[in-house]
Coordinates of C-alpha atoms and ligand atoms in Angstrom, one line a residue:
M558 CA 1.7 21.4 34.0
S559 CA -0.3 24.1 32.0
A560 CA -1.4 22.4 28.5
K561 CA -4.4 20.6 27.9
I562 CA -4.0 17.1 27.0
I563 CA -5.8 16.0 24.1
D564 CA -6.9 12.5 25.0
G565 CA -6.6 10.5 21.7
K566 CA -7.8 7.3 23.5
A567 CA -10.7 9.0 24.3
F568 CA -11.7 10.6 21.1
A569 CA -10.9 7.3 19.1
A570 CA -13.7 5.5 21.3
T571 CA -15.7 8.2 20.2
V572 CA -15.1 7.8 16.6
R573 CA -15.3 4.1 17.1
E574 CA -18.8 4.5 18.5
R575 CA -19.7 6.8 15.2
V576 CA -18.7 4.3 12.9
A577 CA -20.5 1.6 14.6
V578 CA -23.7 3.6 14.5
H579 CA -22.8 3.9 10.6
V580 CA -22.0 0.2 10.1
A581 CA -25.6 -0.6 12.0
R582 CA -27.3 1.7 9.5
L583 CA -25.6 0.2 6.6
K584 CA -26.8 -3.5 7.7
A585 CA -30.4 -2.3 9.0
D586 CA -31.0 0.2 5.9
H587 CA -29.3 -1.6 3.0
S588 CA -28.5 -5.2 4.5
I589 CA -24.9 -4.2 3.6
T590 CA -21.7 -5.3 6.1
P591 CA -18.8 -3.5 5.7
G592 CA -15.7 -5.4 5.5
L593 CA -12.2 -4.9 5.8
A594 CA -9.3 -7.2 4.6
V595 CA -6.0 -7.3 6.0
V596 CA -2.6 -8.8 4.3
L597 CA 0.0 -10.3 6.7
V598 CA 3.2 -11.3 5.2
G599 CA 5.8 -12.6 7.3
E600 CA 5.8 -13.1 11.4
D601 CA 7.2 -9.7 12.4
P602 CA 6.0 -9.6 15.9
A603 CA 5.0 -5.4 16.2
S604 CA 2.8 -6.2 13.0
Q605 CA 1.2 -9.3 14.4
V606 CA 0.1 -7.4 16.9
Y607 CA -1.1 -4.7 14.9
V608 CA -2.9 -6.8 12.9
R609 CA -4.6 -8.4 15.2
S610 CA -6.1 -5.2 17.5
K611 CA -7.2 -4.3 14.0
G612 CA -8.9 -7.4 13.4
K613 CA -10.4 -7.3 16.9
M614 CA -11.7 -3.5 16.9
T615 CA -13.2 -4.2 13.2
V616 CA -15.2 -6.9 14.8
E617 CA -16.2 -4.6 17.8
V618 CA -17.7 -2.0 15.3
G619 CA -19.8 -4.9 13.9
M620 CA -17.9 -5.0 10.5
N621 CA -16.8 -7.6 8.8
S622 CA -12.9 -9.0 9.2
Y623 CA -10.6 -11.1 6.4
E624 CA -7.1 -11.6 7.9
H625 CA -4.9 -13.2 5.2
K626 CA -1.5 -14.3 6.6
L627 CA 1.1 -15.3 4.2
D628 CA 4.3 -16.7 4.7
A629 CA 7.8 -14.4 4.9
D630 CA 8.7 -16.5 1.4
T631 CA 5.4 -15.5 -0.4
S632 CA 6.2 -15.0 -3.9
E633 CA 5.2 -11.2 -5.6
A634 CA 3.1 -12.9 -8.1
D635 CA 0.9 -14.8 -5.3
L636 CA 0.7 -11.5 -3.2
L637 CA -0.7 -9.7 -6.2
A638 CA -3.1 -12.3 -6.9
L639 CA -4.5 -12.2 -3.4
I640 CA -4.9 -8.3 -3.9
Q641 CA -6.8 -9.1 -7.3
Q642 CA -9.0 -11.4 -5.7
L643 CA -10.0 -8.9 -2.9
N644 CA -10.2 -6.1 -5.3
N645 CA -12.8 -8.2 -7.2
D646 CA -14.4 -9.4 -3.9
E647 CA -17.6 -7.1 -3.1
D648 CA -18.1 -8.3 0.3
V649 CA -14.4 -6.3 0.8
H650 CA -14.7 -2.5 1.1
G651 CA -11.3 -1.9 2.5
I652 CA -7.9 -3.6 1.8
L653 CA -4.8 -2.8 4.0
V654 CA -1.5 -4.7 3.5
Q655 CA 0.7 -4.5 6.7
L656 CA 3.8 -2.6 5.9
P657 CA 6.8 -3.4 6.1
L658 CA 6.7 -6.0 3.5
P659 CA 9.6 -8.4 3.5
N660 CA 12.3 -7.4 1.7
H661 CA 11.7 -9.4 -1.4
L662 CA 8.6 -7.7 -2.3
N663 CA 8.2 -4.5 -3.9
E664 CA 6.2 -2.1 -1.7
D665 CA 5.5 0.3 -4.4
L666 CA 4.0 -2.3 -6.9
V667 CA 2.0 -4.1 -4.2
I668 CA 0.1 -1.0 -2.9
N669 CA -0.7 0.4 -6.3
A670 CA -2.1 -3.1 -6.9
I671 CA -4.8 -1.9 -4.5
D672 CA -7.8 -0.9 -6.4
P673 CA -7.4 2.8 -5.1
A674 CA -11.6 2.8 -3.9
K675 CA -10.5 0.0 -1.5
D676 CA -7.1 1.7 -0.6
V677 CA -7.9 2.5 3.2
D678 CA -4.7 3.4 3.9
G679 CA -4.5 5.7 1.3
F680 CA -0.9 5.1 0.1
C681 CA -1.9 4.6 -3.8
L682 CA -0.6 7.0 -6.1
S683 CA -4.1 8.0 -7.0
N684 CA -5.0 8.8 -3.7
V685 CA -1.9 10.6 -3.1
G686 CA -2.6 12.6 -6.2
K687 CA -6.2 13.4 -5.0
L688 CA -5.2 14.4 -1.6
A689 CA -2.9 16.6 -3.4
T690 CA -4.8 18.2 -5.5
G691 CA -7.5 18.8 -2.8
Q692 CA -10.0 16.0 -4.2
K693 CA -12.2 13.7 -2.4
S694 CA -9.7 10.6 -1.8
M695 CA -9.0 7.5 1.0
V696 CA -6.7 9.8 3.8
P697 CA -4.2 8.3 5.2
C698 CA -5.4 7.2 8.7
T699 CA -2.7 8.7 10.8
P700 CA -2.8 12.5 9.5
L701 CA -6.5 12.0 9.4
G702 CA -6.3 11.4 13.0
C703 CA -4.2 14.0 13.9
L704 CA -6.5 16.4 11.7
M705 CA -9.6 15.2 13.4
M706 CA -7.7 16.0 16.8
L707 CA -7.0 19.6 16.0
R708 CA -10.0 20.6 14.2
D709 CA -12.0 19.1 17.5
H710 CA -9.4 21.5 19.7
H711 CA -9.2 24.5 17.4
G712 CA -12.4 24.8 15.3
S713 CA -11.0 26.2 12.3
L714 CA -7.2 26.3 11.7
S715 CA -7.3 29.0 8.9
G716 CA -4.2 31.2 8.9
L717 CA -2.6 29.0 11.5
N718 CA 1.3 28.5 11.5
A719 CA 1.9 24.8 11.3
V720 CA 5.4 22.9 11.2
V721 CA 5.5 19.5 10.6
I722 CA 8.4 17.5 11.6
G723 CA 9.2 14.8 9.1
R724 CA 8.2 14.3 5.6
S725 CA 7.8 10.7 5.4
N726 CA 5.0 9.6 2.7
I727 CA 2.7 8.1 5.4
V728 CA 2.7 10.6 7.9
G729 CA 4.8 14.2 7.4
K730 CA 3.7 14.7 3.6
P731 CA 0.0 14.2 3.8
M732 CA -0.2 15.9 7.0
A733 CA 1.0 18.7 5.8
A734 CA -1.0 18.5 2.7
L735 CA -4.2 18.1 5.1
L736 CA -3.2 21.1 7.1
L737 CA -2.9 23.3 3.7
G738 CA -6.2 22.2 2.9
D739 CA -7.3 23.5 6.2
S740 CA -5.5 26.8 5.3
C741 CA -2.8 26.5 7.4
T742 CA 0.5 27.7 6.5
V743 CA 2.8 24.8 6.6
T744 CA 6.6 24.3 6.7
I745 CA 7.8 20.6 6.5
A746 CA 10.7 20.5 8.6
H747 CA 13.3 17.7 8.0
S748 CA 16.7 16.1 9.0
R749 CA 18.4 18.4 6.9
T750 CA 16.4 21.8 8.2
K751 CA 18.6 24.7 9.3
D752 CA 17.8 26.4 12.8
L753 CA 15.0 23.3 13.3
P754 CA 14.3 25.2 17.0
D755 CA 13.7 28.2 15.7
V756 CA 11.3 26.9 12.4
V757 CA 9.4 25.3 15.4
R758 CA 9.4 28.1 17.7
G759 CA 7.3 30.1 15.3
A760 CA 4.5 27.4 15.2
D761 CA 1.2 27.6 16.3
I762 CA 0.8 24.0 15.4
V763 CA 3.5 21.5 16.3
V764 CA 3.3 17.8 14.3
A765 CA 6.3 15.9 15.1
A766 CA 6.8 12.6 13.2
V767 CA 10.2 11.9 13.5
G768 CA 10.9 8.7 15.1
R769 CA 13.5 10.4 17.9
P770 CA 12.6 9.9 21.2
E771 CA 11.7 13.3 22.9
M772 CA 13.8 14.9 20.6
V773 CA 11.8 18.2 21.0
P774 CA 12.2 20.0 23.9
G775 CA 9.7 22.8 25.8
D776 CA 12.0 25.7 24.7
W777 CA 11.5 24.9 21.1
I778 CA 7.5 25.4 21.7
K779 CA 5.8 28.6 21.6
K780 CA 3.8 29.5 24.5
G781 CA 0.3 28.1 23.8
A782 CA 0.9 25.8 20.7
T783 CA -0.8 23.1 20.0
V784 CA 1.4 19.9 20.0
I785 CA 0.5 16.4 18.3
D786 CA 3.3 13.8 19.0
V787 CA 3.0 11.3 16.5
G788 CA 6.4 9.4 17.3
I789 CA 6.4 5.8 19.2
N790 CA 9.8 5.2 20.7
R791 CA 10.5 2.5 22.8
I792 CA 13.3 3.4 25.5
D793 CA 14.7 1.7 28.2
A794 CA 13.4 2.4 31.5
P795 CA 15.5 1.0 34.3
E796 CA 13.4 3.1 36.9
R797 CA 10.8 0.7 36.4
G798 CA 13.1 -2.5 36.9
E799 CA 15.8 -4.5 35.5
G800 CA 15.4 -4.8 31.8
K801 CA 12.4 -2.7 31.3
T802 CA 11.5 -0.2 28.4
R803 CA 8.6 2.4 28.1
L804 CA 6.9 4.5 25.1
V805 CA 7.7 7.8 24.7
G806 CA 7.0 10.2 21.8
D807 CA 9.0 12.6 19.9
V808 CA 8.6 15.4 22.2
D809 CA 9.8 15.6 25.3
F810 CA 6.2 15.9 27.2
G811 CA 7.5 16.9 30.3
S812 CA 9.1 20.4 29.1
A813 CA 6.5 20.7 26.2
S814 CA 3.5 20.6 28.7
E815 CA 4.8 23.5 30.6
V816 CA 4.6 25.8 27.8
A817 CA 1.9 24.0 25.0
G818 CA -1.6 24.9 25.1
A819 CA -2.3 21.3 24.4
I820 CA -0.5 18.5 24.0
T821 CA -1.1 14.8 22.8
P822 CA 0.4 12.2 25.2
V823 CA 2.4 9.0 24.3
P824 CA 0.9 6.2 24.7
G825 CA -2.5 7.4 24.1
G826 CA -2.4 10.2 21.8
V827 CA -2.3 9.9 18.3
G828 CA -1.9 5.7 18.1
P829 CA -5.4 5.2 18.9
M830 CA -7.0 7.3 16.3
T831 CA -4.7 5.7 13.7
I832 CA -6.9 2.2 13.9
A833 CA -10.0 4.1 14.4
C834 CA -9.8 6.2 11.6
L835 CA -9.1 2.9 9.6
L836 CA -12.2 1.9 10.5
A837 CA -13.8 5.1 9.5
N838 CA -12.1 4.8 6.0
T839 CA -13.6 1.8 5.3
V840 CA -16.9 2.4 6.3
T841 CA -16.4 5.6 3.6
A842 CA -15.3 3.2 1.3
C843 CA -18.0 1.2 1.7
S844 CA -20.4 3.9 1.2
R845 CA -18.9 5.2 -1.8
A846 CA -18.8 1.9 -3.4
N847 CA -22.3 1.3 -2.9
G848 CA -23.7 5.0 -4.3
L849 CA -24.5 6.0 -0.7
I850 CA -23.8 9.5 1.0
E851 CA -20.6 9.1 2.9
P852 CA -20.8 10.0 6.9
D853 CA -19.5 13.5 7.0
D854 CA -18.2 12.8 10.7
L855 CA -16.0 9.8 9.7
T856 CA -13.9 11.9 7.5
V857 CA -12.4 15.4 6.4
Ligands
NAD1254 P1 10.0 7.7 8.7 O1 11.3 7.2 9.3 O2 9.8 7.6 7.6 O3 10.3 9.5 8.8 C1 11.0 10.1 9.8 C2 11.3 11.7 9.1 O4 11.7 12.5 10.3 C3 12.0 11.9 8.0 O5 11.2 12.7 6.9 C4 13.3 12.5 8.7 O6 13.7 13.6 7.4 C5 12.8 12.9 9.6 N1 14.1 13.4 10.4 C6 14.8 12.5 10.9 N2 15.8 13.0 11.7 C7 15.3 14.4 11.8 C8 15.9 15.1 12.5 N3 17.1 15.2 13.5 N4 15.4 16.5 12.7 C9 14.6 16.7 11.9 N5 13.6 15.7 10.7 C10 14.3 14.5 11.3 O7 9.1 7.9 10.1 P2 7.4 7.8 10.1 O8 7.1 6.3 9.4 O9 7.0 9.2 9.3 O10 7.1 7.8 11.8 C11 8.1 8.9 12.3 C12 7.4 8.2 13.9 O11 6.1 8.3 13.7 C13 8.0 7.2 14.2 O12 8.3 7.4 15.6 C14 6.8 6.1 14.2 O13 6.8 4.9 15.0 C15 5.8 6.9 14.5 N6 4.2 6.3 13.6 C16 3.4 6.5 14.6 C17 2.2 6.4 14.1 C18 1.0 6.4 15.1 O14 -0.3 5.6 14.7 N7 0.8 6.7 16.2 C19 1.9 6.2 12.7 C20 3.1 6.0 11.8 C21 4.2 6.6 12.4

């Protein structure tokens, strides 16, 4: 293996330490404790795990965590009323509605009901528009974590060719906007892209956010390129015993790490950075809400 492993788990721990320092300062100097409200509708097991670990880490960095667990059949009116209540609550600086929502709830409507200043996921139209036009916004957590790792590895990204595979609203598009903001030459590839291997071969930076296990092999990767693997896919792992599974990314780590200059592993790459950036966004939102200078080591 030749690639440097970009250790997202370790990086995320340093981001959480920075968050904790800023939280302690907000408490000591301004008597303010940042608060993050997480709203979970229904009993999706994966969502329950995410919400639990978000709550735990929120408390670990010294912030207040408010969890709102609603029944799967909660009406849209009741959910919107809760969001309004959280929008008006001065102790709540960040609001996250765990997605996906049950089918009877309109996700767009719900997300856009969140006060943009408290929209720590950065998904509402106002924040999407601000990111696209280069204004200060709340930046979606997963792409924010990817950009932090890229900046840490490269320093300047200016002039590099970046290919983002995937055009989702939560990863691909905001990732492309951030890379463009850092003066990369950006290509967004997707399921209809022609000659995807050749497109990827031209990239100094590859961000894979597709959701297809090990889709990107090493022979698509330019020698020395940096590979950020956002994908989280669970596959069967009979070698570990009957019925066992394991997590893999969208990149074939074995072959890609032979040619890449640097690569994020799955697990332990992008995943841990996402929650760390959620905490960072909450501190940023809290600082802005109180007219304080926002920490420049927690955002981009
Ligand atoms: P999505 O399903 O919304 O989007 C997938 C994108 O991949 C689409 O834009 C589609 O055009 C593209 N695509 C599909 N098949 C393709 C193909 N054969 N070639 C090229 N492009 C193709 O998914 P998403 O929400 O953006 O998530 C992508 C992956 O990232 C998933 O595995 C998800 O679990 C993971 N994810 C991880 C984190 C994290 O914290 N690490 C956060 C969000 C998503």
